[in-house]
Structures are given as C-alpha cells and as structure tokens.
Coordinates of C-alpha atoms (C1' of nucleotides) in Angstrom, one line a residue:
Chain X
X185 CA 42.6 -8.2 -5.8
X186 CA 40.0 -7.8 -3.1
X187 CA 41.9 -8.8 0.1
X188 CA 40.2 -8.8 3.5
X189 CA 38.5 -5.6 3.5
X190 CA 35.3 -4.3 5.1
X191 CA 32.4 -3.5 2.7
X192 CA 31.9 0.2 2.8
X193 CA 31.4 3.2 4.9
X194 CA 28.0 2.1 6.2
X195 CA 29.3 -1.2 7.3
X196 CA 32.2 0.4 8.8
X197 CA 29.8 2.7 10.8
X198 CA 28.0 -0.3 11.9
X199 CA 30.9 -2.1 13.2
X200 CA 32.1 0.9 14.9
X201 CA 28.9 1.4 16.8
X202 CA 28.6 -2.2 17.6
X203 CA 32.0 -2.5 19.0
X204 CA 32.1 1.0 20.4
X205 CA 33.6 -0.3 23.8
X206 CA 36.6 -2.0 22.1
X207 CA 39.9 -0.9 23.4
X208 CA 42.6 -0.1 21.0
X209 CA 44.4 -3.4 21.8
X210 CA 41.2 -5.4 21.1
X211 CA 40.8 -3.3 17.9
X212 CA 43.8 -4.7 16.1
X213 CA 42.1 -6.9 13.7
X214 CA 39.4 -4.3 13.0
X215 CA 42.0 -1.7 12.5
X216 CA 43.9 -3.8 10.0
X217 CA 40.6 -4.0 8.0
X218 CA 39.9 -0.2 8.4
X219 CA 43.3 0.7 7.1
X220 CA 43.0 -1.7 4.1
X221 CA 39.7 0.1 3.4
X222 CA 41.4 3.5 3.5
X223 CA 43.8 2.5 0.9
X224 CA 41.2 1.1 -1.5
X225 CA 37.9 2.2 -2.5
X226 CA 35.2 -0.2 -1.6
X227 CA 33.8 -1.5 -4.8
X228 CA 30.7 -2.6 -3.0
X229 CA 29.6 1.0 -2.3
X230 CA 28.7 1.5 -6.0
X231 CA 26.0 -1.1 -6.2
X232 CA 23.4 -0.3 -8.7
X233 CA 19.7 0.3 -7.9
X234 CA 17.6 -2.6 -6.7
X235 CA 16.1 -4.2 -9.8
X236 CA 14.6 -7.2 -8.1
X237 CA 11.6 -5.1 -7.1
X238 CA 10.2 -8.1 -5.2
X239 CA 9.8 -6.5 -1.7
X240 CA 7.1 -4.1 -1.8
X241 CA 4.3 -5.5 -4.0
X242 CA 3.2 -9.0 -3.2
X243 CA 3.0 -8.9 0.7
X244 CA -0.3 -9.6 2.2
X245 CA -2.2 -6.7 3.6
X246 CA -0.9 -6.1 7.0
X247 CA -0.1 -3.2 9.4
X248 CA 3.3 -2.0 8.1
X249 CA 4.3 -0.3 11.4
X250 CA 6.4 -3.2 12.6
X251 CA 10.1 -2.3 12.7
X252 CA 11.2 -5.6 11.0
X253 CA 9.7 -4.5 7.7
X254 CA 12.4 -1.7 7.7
X255 CA 15.2 -4.3 7.8
X256 CA 13.7 -6.2 5.0
X257 CA 15.2 -4.0 2.3
X258 CA 16.4 -6.0 -0.5
X259 CA 19.8 -5.8 -1.8
X260 CA 21.1 -4.7 -5.3
X261 CA 21.2 -7.2 -8.0
X262 CA 23.9 -9.7 -7.7
X263 CA 25.6 -8.7 -10.8
X264 CA 26.5 -5.3 -9.3
X265 CA 28.6 -7.0 -6.7
X266 CA 32.1 -8.2 -7.0
X267 CA 32.1 -11.9 -7.5
X268 CA 35.2 -14.0 -8.3
X269 CA 33.5 -16.5 -10.4
X270 CA 30.4 -17.0 -12.7
X271 CA 29.0 -19.5 -10.5
X272 CA 30.1 -22.6 -12.5
X273 CA 28.8 -24.7 -9.8
X274 CA 25.5 -22.9 -9.2
X275 CA 23.9 -25.9 -7.7
X276 CA 21.0 -23.8 -6.8
X277 CA 20.3 -22.6 -10.2
X278 CA 17.7 -25.1 -11.1
X279 CA 15.9 -24.7 -7.8
X280 CA 15.8 -21.0 -8.0
X281 CA 14.1 -20.9 -11.1
X282 CA 11.1 -23.2 -9.6
X283 CA 8.1 -21.2 -9.3
X284 CA 7.7 -22.1 -5.6
X285 CA 11.1 -21.0 -4.4
X286 CA 12.2 -18.5 -6.9
X287 CA 14.3 -15.5 -6.2
X288 CA 11.5 -13.6 -4.5
X289 CA 10.9 -16.6 -2.1
X290 CA 11.7 -16.0 1.5
X291 CA 14.2 -18.9 1.5
X292 CA 16.4 -17.1 -0.9
X293 CA 16.8 -14.0 1.3
X294 CA 20.3 -14.8 2.2
X295 CA 21.4 -14.3 -1.4
X296 CA 20.4 -10.7 -1.4
X297 CA 21.3 -10.0 2.2
X298 CA 24.9 -11.1 1.5
X299 CA 25.1 -8.7 -1.3
X300 CA 23.8 -5.9 0.6
X301 CA 26.9 -3.6 1.7
X302 CA 24.7 -2.5 4.7
X303 CA 24.6 -5.9 6.0
X304 CA 28.2 -6.9 5.4
X305 CA 30.5 -6.9 8.4
X306 CA 33.5 -8.4 6.7
X307 CA 34.3 -9.7 3.2
X308 CA 37.2 -11.1 1.3
X309 CA 37.7 -12.8 -2.1
X310 CA 36.1 -16.0 -0.9
X311 CA 33.4 -15.2 1.9
X312 CA 31.3 -12.5 3.2
X313 CA 30.0 -12.1 6.8
X314 CA 26.7 -10.4 7.8
X315 CA 25.0 -10.0 11.0
X316 CA 22.0 -12.4 11.3
X317 CA 18.9 -10.4 10.6
X318 CA 17.0 -12.0 13.5
X319 CA 20.0 -12.7 15.9
X320 CA 19.3 -15.4 18.5
X321 CA 21.9 -14.2 20.9
X322 CA 23.9 -11.0 21.7
X323 CA 26.3 -11.9 18.8
X324 CA 25.1 -13.8 15.8
X325 CA 26.9 -13.7 12.4
X326 CA 26.7 -15.7 9.3
X327 CA 29.6 -16.6 7.2
X328 CA 28.8 -17.3 3.5
X329 CA 30.9 -18.2 0.6
X330 CA 30.4 -16.0 -2.5
X331 CA 30.2 -19.2 -4.5
X332 CA 26.6 -20.4 -4.8
X333 CA 26.3 -23.5 -2.8
X334 CA 22.8 -24.3 -1.9
X335 CA 23.3 -26.6 1.1
X336 CA 25.5 -28.8 3.0
X337 CA 24.6 -31.7 0.5
X338 CA 26.1 -29.7 -2.4
X339 CA 29.6 -29.8 -0.6
X340 CA 32.3 -31.9 -2.0
X341 CA 36.0 -32.4 -1.2
X342 CA 36.8 -29.6 -3.6
X343 CA 35.2 -27.3 -1.1
X344 CA 37.5 -28.4 1.7
X345 CA 39.6 -25.3 1.7
X346 CA 36.7 -22.9 1.2
X347 CA 34.9 -24.4 4.4
X348 CA 38.0 -24.2 6.4
X349 CA 38.4 -20.7 5.3
X350 CA 34.8 -19.9 6.5
X351 CA 35.9 -21.5 9.8
X352 CA 39.0 -19.3 9.9
X353 CA 37.0 -16.2 9.3
X354 CA 34.4 -17.3 12.0
X355 CA 37.2 -17.5 14.4
X356 CA 38.4 -14.1 13.5
X357 CA 34.9 -12.7 14.2
X358 CA 34.9 -14.3 17.6
X359 CA 38.6 -12.9 18.3
X360 CA 37.4 -9.3 17.4
X361 CA 34.3 -9.6 19.7
X362 CA 34.6 -7.2 22.5
X363 CA 33.1 -9.9 24.9
X364 CA 35.0 -12.9 23.6
X365 CA 36.7 -13.2 26.9
X366 CA 33.5 -13.6 28.8
X367 CA 31.2 -15.3 26.4
X368 CA 31.5 -18.7 24.7
X369 CA 30.8 -19.1 21.1
X370 CA 30.0 -21.9 18.7
X371 CA 30.4 -22.1 15.1
X372 CA 28.3 -24.5 13.1
X373 CA 25.6 -25.4 10.5
X374 CA 22.0 -26.3 11.0
X375 CA 21.3 -29.8 9.7
X376 CA 18.4 -28.8 7.7
X377 CA 18.5 -25.0 7.3
X378 CA 15.4 -23.1 6.2
X379 CA 17.4 -20.7 4.1
X380 CA 19.2 -21.5 0.8
X381 CA 23.0 -20.8 0.4
X382 CA 25.4 -22.5 2.8
X383 CA 25.8 -20.4 5.9
X384 CA 28.0 -20.8 8.9
X385 CA 26.5 -19.6 12.2
X386 CA 28.8 -17.7 14.6
X387 CA 26.7 -17.4 17.8
X388 CA 27.4 -16.5 21.3
X389 CA 26.1 -18.9 23.8
X390 CA 24.1 -16.5 26.0
X391 CA 21.1 -16.8 23.7
X392 CA 20.0 -13.5 25.1
X393 CA 17.8 -12.2 22.3
X394 CA 14.1 -11.1 21.7
X395 CA 14.4 -13.1 18.5
X396 CA 14.7 -16.4 20.1
X397 CA 11.0 -17.1 20.4
X398 CA 10.3 -20.8 20.3
X399 CA 11.3 -24.4 20.8
X400 CA 12.5 -24.8 17.2
X401 CA 14.9 -21.8 17.6
X402 CA 16.2 -23.2 20.8
X403 CA 16.7 -26.7 19.7
X404 CA 18.3 -25.7 16.5
X405 CA 21.2 -24.2 18.3
X406 CA 21.4 -26.5 21.4
X407 CA 20.8 -29.9 20.0
X408 CA 22.8 -32.1 17.6
X409 CA 20.8 -30.1 14.9
X410 CA 23.6 -27.8 15.2
X411 CA 26.6 -29.4 13.5
X412 CA 29.9 -28.0 14.6
X413 CA 31.9 -26.5 11.6
X414 CA 34.9 -28.9 12.6
X415 CA 32.7 -31.9 12.1
X416 CA 31.8 -30.7 8.7
X417 CA 35.5 -30.2 7.9
X418 CA 36.2 -33.7 9.1
X419 CA 33.4 -35.2 7.2
X420 CA 34.6 -33.4 3.9
X421 CA 38.2 -34.6 4.7
X422 CA 37.3 -38.1 5.5
X423 CA 34.4 -38.9 3.0
X424 CA 34.6 -36.1 0.6
X425 CA 30.9 -35.2 1.2
X426 CA 28.6 -34.2 4.1
X427 CA 26.0 -36.6 5.3
X428 CA 23.3 -35.4 7.7
X429 CA 21.6 -38.1 9.9
X430 CA 18.2 -38.9 9.6
X431 CA 15.6 -37.8 12.2
X432 CA 17.3 -34.5 12.6
X433 CA 13.9 -32.5 12.5
X434 CA 12.7 -34.6 15.4
X435 CA 15.3 -32.8 17.5
X436 CA 13.6 -29.6 17.1
X437 CA 10.7 -30.9 19.2
X438 CA 13.0 -31.9 22.2
X439 CA 11.9 -30.5 25.6
X440 CA 13.5 -27.3 26.5
X441 CA 16.7 -27.9 28.3
X442 CA 19.3 -25.4 29.6
X443 CA 22.5 -26.0 27.6
X444 CA 24.5 -24.8 30.6
X445 CA 23.1 -26.9 33.5
X446 CA 20.7 -29.1 31.6
X447 CA 17.7 -28.2 33.8
X448 CA 14.5 -28.7 31.9
X449 CA 12.2 -25.7 31.6
X450 CA 8.5 -26.0 30.7
X451 CA 8.1 -22.8 28.5
X452 CA 10.2 -20.4 26.6
X453 CA 9.7 -17.5 28.9
X454 CA 10.7 -19.9 31.8
X455 CA 13.9 -20.7 30.0
X456 CA 14.7 -17.2 29.1
X457 CA 14.2 -16.2 32.7
X458 CA 16.4 -19.1 33.8
X459 CA 19.1 -18.1 31.3
X460 CA 19.5 -14.8 33.1
X461 CA 21.1 -16.6 36.0
X462 CA 23.9 -17.9 33.8
X463 CA 24.3 -14.7 31.8
X464 CA 23.8 -11.7 33.8
X465 CA 23.8 -8.4 31.9
Chain U
dG115 C1' 13.3 -17.8 7.9
dT116 C1' 9.0 -14.6 10.2
dT117 C1' 4.2 -13.4 11.5
dC118 C1' -0.4 -14.4 12.9
dT119 C1' -3.9 -16.5 15.5
dA120 C1' -6.8 -20.5 17.2
dG121 C1' -7.1 -23.0 20.8
dA122 C1' -4.6 -25.6 24.3
dA123 C1' -2.8 -25.1 28.8
dC124 C1' -2.9 -22.9 32.8
Chain F
dG120 C1' -9.5 -14.7 32.5
dT121 C1' -4.3 -14.8 30.4
dT122 C1' -0.2 -17.2 28.6
dC123 C1' 1.8 -19.9 25.5
dT124 C1' 2.4 -23.0 21.6
dA125 C1' 2.0 -25.0 17.2
dG126 C1' 0.8 -24.8 12.5
dA127 C1' -0.6 -22.3 8.3
dA128 C1' 0.4 -18.5 5.5
dC129 C1' 3.7 -15.8 3.6

DNA sequence: GTTCTAGAAC
DNA sequence: GTTCTAGAAC
C-alpha cells in the first residue's frame, strides 16, 4: 500500500527548506517521493489529537523560555498512525509498562517522535526516517523500523532483511543530501543507546553542531561504541543475533581525539575549534 | 537522551 | 576570577 512516500505537507516543507540549495539534478530522489505524494493523500496527515498528555504536567519547575522545549511536542497516539503490524514481537512491551520507564519516560521519546508527521522526513511500509532532535552534525538522521524492536539485543535472523532495508534507506538519505559530495557520512548504531527502539544513525562526519557538547557525545560517534550498520548485518547473517562486546561504556570516557587526524584535544571547546580546520564552513 | 550546577581545573 | 566537566535529576 504505502510505498516510499513522504509523510505530509509539513514534512515536505521541511525537506524543501532543508535542501533548498538542491539542484534539479540532485533532486531526483526527492522528486520521486514528491510525485508519489501528489498522487496519494498522506495518511499520516490525519493523526488524531495527542492523548498521551504527558508532556506538560510533570516537568520540574523551570524557566520555560528555552527553545528546546518547543521541539518537545509529543506525537499523536501510535494507534492513529499507519502501522503494518500489530507488533506481534513487541519486545519492549513488558519494559514499557514498568513504572520507571513507561511511555512518558524520556527513554521512550523516539516512539512518539517517529509517529509525528512533523518529524518524519521519509517513510515507507517498513521504516521511517526522522531528523535527530539534537543533531550532532550538520546532517543527522535516524532510521527506525515501524516494528517495535527495543534494542540490538532483540534482533534475530528474522530481522536480517529489515536491517538491510534500513541500511538501504540510510544510503538513500545520504545520496539525496546536497553536500554528499563533500561530506563523509557514517551509518551505524550505538552499542548501548539511551533511547529505546532500534535506530540507525545516519550522520555526517563534520560534527559541526551546538548539540555536540561533551565527551560522551563525541566518543559515542567516533569510537567503537559506534557500530557500523554493515557489521550489524554481518553479525545477523553469521550468528543470527547481535552481540555487543563488554566494556563499551568505558569507551565513552576515552580522551578526546580528532577522528580525522587523531590529534588529542584537552577540552570540547578546543576540539570544536580544531574541527573547524577540517570542515570550514 | 537533555538540563542544571557544584566544584575541579585553569 | 572564568571555563569546563561530571554526575544527579529529569
């Protein structure tokens, strides 16, 4: 039914503004999606009102002027969205009902973000792509399966084709990027992600972003904590499961080292200043 | 995941 | 004195 189409008008606007410098030649993939969109009404645009109501009441008292709050709008209920299956393998079901990490918990945020048409950049019958809410580089997307798969541990050989498709969509995101010719991209998973629901990072290697603020951010994308998508696929093909090595969290404490020239920098500000030499604006 | 802030580092 | 980090709280 739903084949490779963008989410809705707002998503279309967003992508148009983001890629405003695209040439017509570069637009080919985007154009295909747009034409598909024109021929069909986006079902995602008729989501119901937010019934979760968990975003405005329980926050601790704090100044509400910060702009990030604005982007924390919760998505409509998941029922309202087109989903191909009734989550027969909802591995996260038990965990989501725990009092500590229930639906309102921050770690469940991707589940609502991925349902939010305003966040969606691409979707098909198997996956959805959203822009990372706190991008750690000039381009930073997340590819998520509609199917509720809580983490890498929950992946089995039955997910092999799904994970391959996620990689394929990730590659397409890179191809349609206006700066794909000058920027390098990596696609991979965090060894121990903070957010529930399997998500594939597609991130440009400039790491030029105000949201990249600390050592954990840096090392999670530049050390072996970042597991290449291809390695995950290979693990699934070879062993039918994904095993994450021990001691991964220690990698987050490694000294700050430039991923380009391997120079060690003593502080995050120094690192950011150094990165400018590799990635001038 | 982010924000906030005490206190370490300079 | 300011800058920056790390850990608690969310």
